[in-house]
XYZ file of C-alpha atoms in Angstrom:
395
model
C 14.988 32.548 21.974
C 15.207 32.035 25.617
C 17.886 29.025 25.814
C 17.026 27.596 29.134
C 14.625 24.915 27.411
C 13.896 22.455 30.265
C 10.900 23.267 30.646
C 9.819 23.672 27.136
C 11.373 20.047 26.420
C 9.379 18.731 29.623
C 6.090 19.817 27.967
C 6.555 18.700 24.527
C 7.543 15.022 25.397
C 4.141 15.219 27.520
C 2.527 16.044 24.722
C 3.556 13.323 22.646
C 2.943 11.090 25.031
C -0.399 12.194 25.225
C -0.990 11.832 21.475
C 0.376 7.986 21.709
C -1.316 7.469 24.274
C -4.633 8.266 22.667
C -3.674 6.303 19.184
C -3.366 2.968 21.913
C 0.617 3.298 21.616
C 2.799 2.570 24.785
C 2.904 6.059 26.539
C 5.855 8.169 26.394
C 6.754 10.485 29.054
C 9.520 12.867 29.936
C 10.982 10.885 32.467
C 11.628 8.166 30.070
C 13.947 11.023 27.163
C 17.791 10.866 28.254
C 19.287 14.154 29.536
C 21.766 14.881 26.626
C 24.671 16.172 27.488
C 26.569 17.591 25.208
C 30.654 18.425 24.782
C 33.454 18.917 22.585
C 36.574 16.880 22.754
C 40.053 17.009 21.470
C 39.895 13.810 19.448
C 42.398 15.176 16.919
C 44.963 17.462 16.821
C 47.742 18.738 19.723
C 45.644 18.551 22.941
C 44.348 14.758 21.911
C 46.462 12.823 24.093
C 45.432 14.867 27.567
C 41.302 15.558 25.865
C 41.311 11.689 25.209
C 42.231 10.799 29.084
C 39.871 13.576 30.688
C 37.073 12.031 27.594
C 37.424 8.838 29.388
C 36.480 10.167 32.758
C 32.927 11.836 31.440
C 32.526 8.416 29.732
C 33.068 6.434 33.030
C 30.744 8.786 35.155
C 28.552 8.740 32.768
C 28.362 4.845 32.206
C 28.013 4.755 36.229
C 25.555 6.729 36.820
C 23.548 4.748 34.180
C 24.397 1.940 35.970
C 22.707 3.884 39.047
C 19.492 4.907 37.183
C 20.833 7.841 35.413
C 19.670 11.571 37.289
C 15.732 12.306 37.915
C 15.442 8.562 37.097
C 16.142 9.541 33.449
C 19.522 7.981 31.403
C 22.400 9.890 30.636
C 23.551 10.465 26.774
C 26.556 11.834 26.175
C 26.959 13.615 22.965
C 30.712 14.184 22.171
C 31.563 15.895 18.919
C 35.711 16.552 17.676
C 36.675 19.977 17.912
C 40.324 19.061 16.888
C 42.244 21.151 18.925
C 40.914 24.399 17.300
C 39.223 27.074 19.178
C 36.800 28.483 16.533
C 35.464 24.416 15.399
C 34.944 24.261 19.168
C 32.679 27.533 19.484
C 31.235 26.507 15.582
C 30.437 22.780 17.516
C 28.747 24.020 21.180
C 26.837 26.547 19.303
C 25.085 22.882 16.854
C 24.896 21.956 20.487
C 22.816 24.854 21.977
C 20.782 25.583 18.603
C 20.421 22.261 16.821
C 20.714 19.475 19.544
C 19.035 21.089 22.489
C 21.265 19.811 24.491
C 20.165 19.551 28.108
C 23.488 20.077 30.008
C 26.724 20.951 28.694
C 30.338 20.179 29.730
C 33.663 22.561 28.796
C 35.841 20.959 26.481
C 39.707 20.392 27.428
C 42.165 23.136 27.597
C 42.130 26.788 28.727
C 42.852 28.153 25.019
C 39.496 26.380 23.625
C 37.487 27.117 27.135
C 38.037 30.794 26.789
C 37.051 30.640 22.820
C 33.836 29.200 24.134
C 33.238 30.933 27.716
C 31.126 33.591 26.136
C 28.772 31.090 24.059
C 27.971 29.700 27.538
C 27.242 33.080 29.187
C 25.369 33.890 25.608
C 22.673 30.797 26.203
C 22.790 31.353 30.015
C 24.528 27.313 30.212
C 25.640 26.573 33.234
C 28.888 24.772 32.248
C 31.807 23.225 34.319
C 34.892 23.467 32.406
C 36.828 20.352 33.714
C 40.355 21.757 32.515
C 39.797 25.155 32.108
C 42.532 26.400 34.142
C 43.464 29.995 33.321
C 42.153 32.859 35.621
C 41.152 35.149 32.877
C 37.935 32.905 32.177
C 36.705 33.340 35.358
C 36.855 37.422 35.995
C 34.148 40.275 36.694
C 30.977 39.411 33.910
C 31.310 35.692 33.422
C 27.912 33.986 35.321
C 27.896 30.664 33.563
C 31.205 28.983 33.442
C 32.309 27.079 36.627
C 36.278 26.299 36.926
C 36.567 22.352 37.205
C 40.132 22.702 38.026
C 43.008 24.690 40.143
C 43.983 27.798 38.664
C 47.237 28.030 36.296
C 48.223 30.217 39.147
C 49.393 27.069 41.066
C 51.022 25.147 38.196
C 54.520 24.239 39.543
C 54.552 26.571 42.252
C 56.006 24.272 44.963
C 59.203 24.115 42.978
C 61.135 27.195 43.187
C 60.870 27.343 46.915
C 62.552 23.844 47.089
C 64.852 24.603 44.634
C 66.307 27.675 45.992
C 66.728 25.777 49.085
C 68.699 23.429 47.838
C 71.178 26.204 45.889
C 69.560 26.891 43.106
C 69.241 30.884 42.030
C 69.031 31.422 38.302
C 65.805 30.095 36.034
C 64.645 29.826 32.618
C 60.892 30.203 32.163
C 59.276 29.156 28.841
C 55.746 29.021 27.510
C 53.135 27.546 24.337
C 51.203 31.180 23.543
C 48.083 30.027 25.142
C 45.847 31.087 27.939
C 46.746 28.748 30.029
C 50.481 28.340 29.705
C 51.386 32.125 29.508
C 49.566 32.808 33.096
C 51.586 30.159 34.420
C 54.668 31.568 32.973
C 53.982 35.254 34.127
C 53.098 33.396 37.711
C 56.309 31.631 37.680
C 58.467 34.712 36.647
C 56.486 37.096 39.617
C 57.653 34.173 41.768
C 61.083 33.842 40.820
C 61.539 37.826 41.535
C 60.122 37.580 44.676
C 62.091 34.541 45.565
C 65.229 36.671 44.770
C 66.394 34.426 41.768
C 67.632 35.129 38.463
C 65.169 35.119 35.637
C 68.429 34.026 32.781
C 66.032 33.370 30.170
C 62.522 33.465 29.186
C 60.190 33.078 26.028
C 57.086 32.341 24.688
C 56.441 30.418 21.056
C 53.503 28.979 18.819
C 52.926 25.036 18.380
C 53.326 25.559 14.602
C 56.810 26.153 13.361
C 58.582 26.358 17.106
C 62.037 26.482 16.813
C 63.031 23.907 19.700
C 66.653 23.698 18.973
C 67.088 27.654 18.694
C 65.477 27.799 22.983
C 67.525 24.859 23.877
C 70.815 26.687 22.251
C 69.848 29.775 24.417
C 68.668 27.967 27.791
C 72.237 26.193 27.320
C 74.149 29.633 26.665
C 71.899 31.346 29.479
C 73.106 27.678 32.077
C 70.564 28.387 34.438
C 69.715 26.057 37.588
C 66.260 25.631 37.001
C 64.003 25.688 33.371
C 60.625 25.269 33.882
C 58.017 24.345 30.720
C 54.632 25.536 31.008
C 53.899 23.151 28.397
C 51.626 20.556 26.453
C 52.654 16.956 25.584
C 54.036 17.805 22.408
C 55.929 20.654 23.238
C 57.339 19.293 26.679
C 58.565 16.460 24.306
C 59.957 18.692 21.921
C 61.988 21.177 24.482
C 63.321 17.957 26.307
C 64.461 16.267 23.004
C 65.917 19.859 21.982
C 67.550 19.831 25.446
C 69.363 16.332 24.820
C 70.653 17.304 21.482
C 72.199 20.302 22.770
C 73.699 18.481 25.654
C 72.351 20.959 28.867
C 70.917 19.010 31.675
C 69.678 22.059 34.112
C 70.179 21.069 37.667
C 65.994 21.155 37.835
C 63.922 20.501 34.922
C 60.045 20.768 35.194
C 57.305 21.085 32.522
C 53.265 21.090 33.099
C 50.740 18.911 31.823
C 52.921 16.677 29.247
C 54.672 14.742 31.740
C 51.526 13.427 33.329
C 50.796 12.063 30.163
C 50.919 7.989 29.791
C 52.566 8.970 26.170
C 55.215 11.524 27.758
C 57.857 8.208 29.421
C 57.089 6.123 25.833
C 58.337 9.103 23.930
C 61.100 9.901 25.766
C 62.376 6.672 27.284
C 65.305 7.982 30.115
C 65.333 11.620 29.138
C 62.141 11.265 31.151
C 63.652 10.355 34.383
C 63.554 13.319 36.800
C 61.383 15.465 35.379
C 59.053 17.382 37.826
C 55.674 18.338 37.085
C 52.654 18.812 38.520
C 48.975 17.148 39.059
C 45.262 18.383 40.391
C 44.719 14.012 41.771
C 46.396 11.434 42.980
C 45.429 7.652 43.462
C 45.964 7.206 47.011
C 43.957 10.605 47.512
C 41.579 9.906 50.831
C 38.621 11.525 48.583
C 35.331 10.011 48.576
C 35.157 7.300 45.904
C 38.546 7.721 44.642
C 39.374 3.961 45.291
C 36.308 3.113 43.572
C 36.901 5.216 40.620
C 40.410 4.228 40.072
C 39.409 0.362 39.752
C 36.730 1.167 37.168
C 38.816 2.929 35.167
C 41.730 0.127 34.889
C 38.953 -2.108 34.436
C 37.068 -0.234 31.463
C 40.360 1.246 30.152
C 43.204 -0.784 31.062
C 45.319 1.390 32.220
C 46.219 4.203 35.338
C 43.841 7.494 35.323
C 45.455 10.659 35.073
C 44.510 13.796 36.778
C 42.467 14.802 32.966
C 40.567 12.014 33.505
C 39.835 12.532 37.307
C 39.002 16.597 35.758
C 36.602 15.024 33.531
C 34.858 12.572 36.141
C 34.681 14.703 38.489
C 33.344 17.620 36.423
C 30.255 15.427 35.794
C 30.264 14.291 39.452
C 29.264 18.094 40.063
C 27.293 18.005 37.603
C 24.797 15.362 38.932
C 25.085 16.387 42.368
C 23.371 19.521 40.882
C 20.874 18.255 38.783
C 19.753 16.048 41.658
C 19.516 18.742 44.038
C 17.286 21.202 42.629
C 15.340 18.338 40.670
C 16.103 19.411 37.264
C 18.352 20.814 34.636
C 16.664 24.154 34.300
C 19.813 25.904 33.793
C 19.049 29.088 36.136
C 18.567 26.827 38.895
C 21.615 24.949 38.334
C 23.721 27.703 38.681
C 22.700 29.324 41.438
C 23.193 26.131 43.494
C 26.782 25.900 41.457
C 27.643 28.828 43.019
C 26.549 28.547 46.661
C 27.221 24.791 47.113
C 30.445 22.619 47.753
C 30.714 19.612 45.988
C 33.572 16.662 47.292
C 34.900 14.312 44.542
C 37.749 12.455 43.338
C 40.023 15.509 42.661
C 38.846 17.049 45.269
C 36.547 19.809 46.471
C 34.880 21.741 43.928
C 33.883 25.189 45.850
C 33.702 28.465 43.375
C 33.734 32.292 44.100
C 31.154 34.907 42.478
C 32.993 34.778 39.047
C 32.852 31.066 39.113
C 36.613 30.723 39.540
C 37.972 27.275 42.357
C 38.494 27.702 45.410
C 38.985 24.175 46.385
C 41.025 22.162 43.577
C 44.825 22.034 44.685
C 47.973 21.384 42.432
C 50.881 19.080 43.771
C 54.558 18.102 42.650
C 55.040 14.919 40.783
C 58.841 13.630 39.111
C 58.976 10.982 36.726
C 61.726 8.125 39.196
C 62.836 5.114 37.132
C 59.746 5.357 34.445
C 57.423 6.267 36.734
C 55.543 9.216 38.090
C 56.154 9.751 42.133
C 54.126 12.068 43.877
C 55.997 14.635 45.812
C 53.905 16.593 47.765
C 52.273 16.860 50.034
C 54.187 15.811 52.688
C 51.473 13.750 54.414
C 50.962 11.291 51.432
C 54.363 11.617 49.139
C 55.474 8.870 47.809
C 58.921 9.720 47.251
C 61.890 13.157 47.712
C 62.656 15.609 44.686
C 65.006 14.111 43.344
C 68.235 16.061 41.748
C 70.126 16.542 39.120
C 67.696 16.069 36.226
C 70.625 13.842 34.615
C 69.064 13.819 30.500
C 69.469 10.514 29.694
């Protein structure tokens, strides 16, 4: 069955239309059937806390460009089933999607681990798909033609640290990583960098979500006393290794961890074991982008509360999504990616630009540290808010 339906939809809502037209029924046409879009979402489960933030960005693009007429002057539905947290329910849910729903577009769901379970569905179908936090290099290599990356590369995760921190004194590190796409090519990217940066590698280690053994890492990181210990983490694990930390009593002179510290949850959690904690983020509120000042109002308006970087992924996935649609006039999915792949797109986060394997070549990663309860952007230099600040002190 050839997947890219468009077309096929097109004609049979003209042809019913036609028929209810000819019973003396108000006539139906295609440009009056939503485009569905359809996604997965971490609604449950480990990832929910960062899925629910970047869920709320598709949601607010979505409700705007509603508010604007929807695309081809057709409305937007968004179609958002719980894949929680698990790879295979995601690939079990986009494949109802494709087959059952006939879903007209399709966006990634959140985190690398489930984007790579579902990658090859989307080359399968021939879906041209941005994966909004998809951030792990190996998705995006030598055969993949559908998936687009929506995000910086895990490559860049923390990678303005270690250069700072060695300049400051610092020369031994302890790299640890959740056994997941993304947060093991961040950890092999921080450990190449630490070599060629002439420090110390004291400790390193990688560990499942079920059954880690926080305590058992901290007790090591603490006999191992290096300078710096970076996370390449989730919320729940950068929780757990900083409460493991505390109970050990080690305070490295640098303490950084990916992904969980962004997180509106992480500072609640934590309370002051939070304070100086670096991490990292792909937005920023003050960023100069077009429509960021915009966006950031409507979402403390519809949500109450500060985006994060997931939910500038996730609105600015579907940004690039529209911009597509619009420009070649329809959601035939053949069309859609070859303008993907030779266009530029500018949005909140940034620009989204893509090479021949559909990996970014735009989105950037910058420093954040958590300063008295709240996050501080670091770099870069031209709109930091604040200075790295050091000793991480633990409490």
């Amino acid at each position: 069955m050839d997947m890219r339906h468009g077309s096929k939809r097109h004609a049979l809502l003209l042809s019913i239309g036609a028929v209810l037209a000819m019973g003396g029924t108000s006539l139906v046409s295609a440009s009056a059937a939503p485009i569905l879009i359809g996604a997965t979402s971490s609604k449950t489960g480990p990832f929910s806390a960062e899925a629910g933030e970047n869920l709320k960005g598709e949601m607010l693009a979505v409700k705007q460009a509603n508010a604007n007429g929807g695309w081809l002057g057709r409305k937007l539905q968004l179609k958002v089933y719980d894949d929680e947290s698990k790879p295979g329910t995601a690939v079990r849910l986009y494949t109802r999607l494709i087959t059952q729903d006939r879903a007209d577009l399709l966006v990634g769901p959140y985190s690398s681990a489930i984007g790579q379970a579902v990658a090859p569905l989307f080359n399968k179908y021939h879906y041209a798909v941005i994966q909004p936090e998809a951030s792990a290099p190996s998705i995006f290599e030598a055969g993949n033609k559908w998936n687009f990356q929506g995000i910086s590369s895990s490559l860049q995760y923390l990678d303005k640290l270690l250069p700072e921190a060695k300049q400051n004194g610092a020369k031994t590190v302890a790299v640890l990583a959740l056994k997941s796409a993304f947060s093991l090519a961040c950890y092999h990217a921080r450990m190449d960098q630490a070599k060629k940066l002439g420090m110390r590698i004291v400790y390193s280690t990688s560990y499942s979500l079920q059954g880690a053994d926080y305590d058992s890492m901290a007790l090591a990181i603490k006999n191992a006393h290096p300078d710096v210990v970076i996370g390449c983490t989730y919320y729940p694990d950068a929780v757990g290794i900083v409460q493991a930390l505390h109970a050990q009593g080690y305070a490295p002179k640098y303490l950084a961890e990916t992904v969980g510290p962004t997180s509106t949850a992480y500072v609640k959690a934590l309370g002051q074991l939070a304070n100086r904690v670096v991490s990292n983020t792909g937005w920023w509120a003050s960023y100069k982008t077009p429509g960021n000042d915009k966006f950031v109002a409507a979402y403390k308006k519809a949500y109450n509360a500060v985006p994060t970087y997931h939910a500038a992924s996730g609105y600015s996935a579907v940004q690039v999504l529209g911009k597509a649609v619009q420009a070649t006039k329809s959601v035939d999915q053949l069309k859609l990616q070859q303008w993907l792949f030779h266009h530029t797109v500018n949005t909140v986060a940034g620009v989204f630009k893509v090479d021949n394997n559909g990996a970014s070549l735009g989105y950037e990663q910058q420093l954040v540290q958590i300063q008295d309860k709240k996050l501080q952007l670091l770099t870069p230099p031209k709109i930091a808010e604040s200075k790295l600040q050091a000793p991480y002190t633990g409490n």
